[in-house]
Structure formats: structure tokens, C-alpha cells
PDB file of C-alpha atoms in Angstrom:
ATOM      1  CA  MET A1399     110.315  95.583  80.074  1.00  0.00           C
ATOM      2  CA  PRO A1400     111.913  93.596  83.661  1.00  0.00           C
ATOM      3  CA  LYS A1401     109.936  90.907  84.620  1.00  0.00           C
ATOM      4  CA  PHE A1402     109.755  92.692  87.835  1.00  0.00           C
ATOM      5  CA  HIS A1403     108.215  96.115  87.288  1.00  0.00           C
ATOM      6  CA  ASP A1404     104.899  98.025  89.012  1.00  0.00           C
ATOM      7  CA  VAL A1405     101.324  96.247  88.805  1.00  0.00           C
ATOM      8  CA  LYS A1406      98.973  97.625  86.360  1.00  0.00           C
ATOM      9  CA  ILE A1407      95.204  97.131  86.567  1.00  0.00           C
ATOM     10  CA  GLU A1408      93.838  97.737  83.361  1.00  0.00           C
ATOM     11  CA  ALA A1409      89.966  97.000  82.225  1.00  0.00           C
ATOM     12  CA  THR A1410      89.740  96.458  78.491  1.00  0.00           C
ATOM     13  CA  GLY A1411      86.845  96.772  77.796  1.00  0.00           C
ATOM     14  CA  GLN A1412      85.997  92.768  77.395  1.00  0.00           C
ATOM     15  CA  ASN A1413      85.190  90.209  79.581  1.00  0.00           C
ATOM     16  CA  ILE A1414      88.930  89.846  79.780  1.00  0.00           C
ATOM     17  CA  ILE A1415      91.389  92.899  82.784  1.00  0.00           C
ATOM     18  CA  THR A1416      94.456  93.110  81.983  1.00  0.00           C
ATOM     19  CA  VAL A1417      96.948  92.427  85.491  1.00  0.00           C
ATOM     20  CA  GLY A1418     100.725  93.272  85.879  1.00  0.00           C
ATOM     21  CA  ASP A1419     103.043  92.897  83.108  1.00  0.00           C
ATOM     22  CA  GLY A1420     100.517  91.691  80.719  1.00  0.00           C
ATOM     23  CA  ASN A1421      98.842  88.801  82.508  1.00  0.00           C
ATOM     24  CA  GLN A1422      94.859  88.715  81.767  1.00  0.00           C
ATOM     25  CA  VAL A1423      92.599  86.752  83.672  1.00  0.00           C
ATOM     26  CA  ASN A1424      88.759  86.931  83.053  1.00  0.00           C
ATOM     27  CA  ALA A1425      86.568  89.454  84.270  1.00  0.00           C
ATOM     28  CA  ARG A1426      84.833  86.967  86.258  1.00  0.00           C
ATOM     29  CA  PHE A1427      88.171  86.546  88.497  1.00  0.00           C
ATOM     30  CA  GLU A1428      89.154  89.995  88.622  1.00  0.00           C
ATOM     31  CA  ASN A1429      89.249  89.654  92.424  1.00  0.00           C
ATOM     32  CA  ILE A1430      91.947  86.411  92.267  1.00  0.00           C
ATOM     33  CA  GLY A1431      93.794  88.524  89.796  1.00  0.00           C
ATOM     34  CA  GLU A1432      94.055  91.879  91.881  1.00  0.00           C
ATOM     35  CA  ALA A1433      94.603  90.343  94.943  1.00  0.00           C
ATOM     36  CA  LEU A1434      97.643  87.896  92.634  1.00  0.00           C
ATOM     37  CA  ALA A1435      99.158  91.239  91.172  1.00  0.00           C
ATOM     38  CA  ASP A1436      99.507  92.164  95.055  1.00  0.00           C
ATOM     39  CA  LEU A1437     101.061  89.483  95.937  1.00  0.00           C
ATOM     40  CA  ARG A1438     103.524  89.860  93.306  1.00  0.00           C
ATOM     41  CA  LYS A1439     104.416  92.751  93.549  1.00  0.00           C
ATOM     42  CA  ALA A1440     104.860  92.457  97.520  1.00  0.00           C
ATOM     43  CA  ILE A1441     106.857  89.456  96.956  1.00  0.00           C
ATOM     44  CA  THR A1442     108.898  91.172  94.169  1.00  0.00           C
ATOM     45  CA  ASP A1443     109.699  94.666  96.774  1.00  0.00           C
ATOM     46  CA  SER A1444     110.440  92.235  99.913  1.00  0.00           C
ATOM     47  CA  ASP A1445     113.942  90.824 100.863  1.00  0.00           C
ATOM     48  CA  ALA A1446     113.801  87.263  99.536  1.00  0.00           C
ATOM     49  CA  SER A1447     116.282  86.125  97.095  1.00  0.00           C
ATOM     50  CA  GLU A1448     116.264  86.354  93.134  1.00  0.00           C
ATOM     51  CA  SER A1449     115.528  82.544  93.051  1.00  0.00           C
ATOM     52  CA  ASP A1450     112.456  82.701  95.327  1.00  0.00           C
ATOM     53  CA  LYS A1451     110.580  85.703  93.610  1.00  0.00           C
ATOM     54  CA  LEU A1452     111.394  84.510  90.732  1.00  0.00           C
ATOM     55  CA  THR A1453     109.837  81.299  91.277  1.00  0.00           C
ATOM     56  CA  TYR A1454     106.761  82.869  92.727  1.00  0.00           C
ATOM     57  CA  VAL A1455     106.492  84.645  89.827  1.00  0.00           C
ATOM     58  CA  ALA A1456     106.496  82.333  87.916  1.00  0.00           C
ATOM     59  CA  ASP A1457     103.529  79.985  89.597  1.00  0.00           C
ATOM     60  CA  ILE A1458     102.006  83.577  90.240  1.00  0.00           C
ATOM     61  CA  ASP A1459     102.383  84.315  86.718  1.00  0.00           C
ATOM     62  CA  THR A1460     101.066  79.950  85.155  1.00  0.00           C
ATOM     63  CA  ILE A1461      98.277  81.040  87.631  1.00  0.00           C
ATOM     64  CA  GLN A1462      96.905  84.175  85.673  1.00  0.00           C
ATOM     65  CA  SER A1463      97.371  82.525  82.531  1.00  0.00           C
ATOM     66  CA  GLN A1464      94.624  79.825  83.918  1.00  0.00           C
ATOM     67  CA  LEU A1465      92.443  82.793  84.857  1.00  0.00           C
ATOM     68  CA  ALA A1466      92.723  84.045  81.263  1.00  0.00           C
ATOM     69  CA  LYS A1467      90.680  81.560  79.719  1.00  0.00           C
ATOM     70  CA  PRO A1468      86.897  80.360  80.018  1.00  0.00           C
ATOM     71  CA  ALA A1469      87.356  76.986  81.301  1.00  0.00           C
ATOM     72  CA  PRO A1470      90.894  77.691  83.677  1.00  0.00           C
ATOM     73  CA  ASN A1471      92.559  74.210  84.698  1.00  0.00           C
ATOM     74  CA  THR A1472      91.953  74.070  88.463  1.00  0.00           C
ATOM     75  CA  GLY A1473      94.558  71.235  88.412  1.00  0.00           C
ATOM     76  CA  ILE A1474      97.283  73.365  87.005  1.00  0.00           C
ATOM     77  CA  ILE A1475      95.947  76.562  89.178  1.00  0.00           C
ATOM     78  CA  ARG A1476      95.969  73.737  92.175  1.00  0.00           C
ATOM     79  CA  ALA A1477      99.840  72.551  91.669  1.00  0.00           C
ATOM     80  CA  ALA A1478     101.063  76.391  91.314  1.00  0.00           C
ATOM     81  CA  TRP A1479      99.101  77.639  94.058  1.00  0.00           C
ATOM     82  CA  GLU A1480     100.755  74.926  96.631  1.00  0.00           C
ATOM     83  CA  SER A1481     103.947  76.814  95.524  1.00  0.00           C
ATOM     84  CA  VAL A1482     102.802  79.954  95.644  1.00  0.00           C
ATOM     85  CA  LYS A1483     101.793  79.728  99.121  1.00  0.00           C
ATOM     86  CA  ILE A1484     104.466  79.142 101.117  1.00  0.00           C
ATOM     87  CA  ALA A1485     105.540  83.154 100.302  1.00  0.00           C
ATOM     88  CA  ASP A1486     103.583  83.460 103.760  1.00  0.00           C
ATOM     89  CA  ALA A1487     106.653  83.249 105.531  1.00  0.00           C
ATOM     90  CA  ILE A1488     107.999  86.411 103.488  1.00  0.00           C
ATOM     91  CA  ASP A1489     108.018  89.758 105.418  1.00  0.00           C
ATOM     92  CA  GLY A1490     105.204  91.715 103.946  1.00  0.00           C
ATOM     93  CA  CYS A1491     103.439  88.444 102.649  1.00  0.00           C
ATOM     94  CA  THR A1492     101.556  86.570 105.177  1.00  0.00           C
ATOM     95  CA  SER A1493      98.101  88.508 104.826  1.00  0.00           C
ATOM     96  CA  LEU A1494      98.564  89.015 100.771  1.00  0.00           C
ATOM     97  CA  VAL A1495      98.817  85.097 101.040  1.00  0.00           C
ATOM     98  CA  VAL A1496      95.754  84.803 103.196  1.00  0.00           C
ATOM     99  CA  LYS A1497      93.837  86.906 101.035  1.00  0.00           C
ATOM    100  CA  VAL A1498      94.840  84.368  97.817  1.00  0.00           C
ATOM    101  CA  GLY A1499      93.638  81.734  99.348  1.00  0.00           C
ATOM    102  CA  VAL A1500      90.557  82.316 100.130  1.00  0.00           C
ATOM    103  CA  LEU A1501      90.262  83.525  96.684  1.00  0.00           C
ATOM    104  CA  ILE A1502      91.167  80.172  95.293  1.00  0.00           C
ATOM    105  CA  ASP A1503      89.626  77.805  97.683  1.00  0.00           C
ATOM    106  CA  GLY A1504      86.423  79.884  96.965  1.00  0.00           C
ATOM    107  CA  PHE A1505      87.043  78.796  93.256  1.00  0.00           C
ATOM    108  CA  LEU A1506      88.205  75.735  93.196  1.00  0.00           C
ATOM    109  CA  SER A1507      85.424  74.934  95.518  1.00  0.00           C
ATOM    110  CA  GLN A1508      82.913  76.497  93.151  1.00  0.00           C
ATOM    111  CA  ALA A1509      84.683  74.757  90.272  1.00  0.00           C
ATOM    112  CA  ASN A1510      84.195  71.350  91.386  1.00  0.00           C
ATOM    113  CA  ASN A1511      81.034  71.692  92.184  1.00  0.00           C
TER     114      ASN A1511
END
């Protein structure tokens, strides 16, 4: 299955939601997972270089992998997001980066309390 394909979101009936090409997120973080999947699709459909696409998608996958854990590592999420958020320069990605940023900032704020 190619790395860049249509985004699919599927509920598994447990506390894990399958997003995209098999990435899973804890149901508590479903909104972030869906927003990341939307951003991933916008990036893969964009005119960005394949190298940039791979970089952004790999870091999105890293965030989604952390969100599958009962206790995600906020340091890893923060570092990966720093790389992904510059995708706002890609046509069609600005509003999605803002949306994901708000959700991740909210998650990180709650996780630090």
C-alpha cells in the first residue's frame, strides 16, 4: 500500500481509532487524530516536494503514534509538531495547521497540569 493514499477513519469498537494508513490514536484524542489526518491528506495532495511531503507525513505519523498510547510523550509530540507546523506555508494547509495547532496546544496544556 503506498504511503500517500486516501485518508480513512474507522472506529474499532475499543478505545483506539484507526486513522489514515493504519495509524491509531486513543479515542480521547480523536479530534486531534482526525485533524492530523486531514492535514496529512492536504500535504500529500499538495505541490510540495516529495522530500517535504515525506518529512511532514513522518512527523504527523509520529504524533499519531504517540496519541495511541495511554500516556503520550508530550516531548515527542512537541518536537514533531515544531517540524509539522511550518507546513502552513503550503497552499491549502494554513487553516488545517491552525486547527491542529489549537488542538495540540490544548492537549499539551492539559498534559502539563
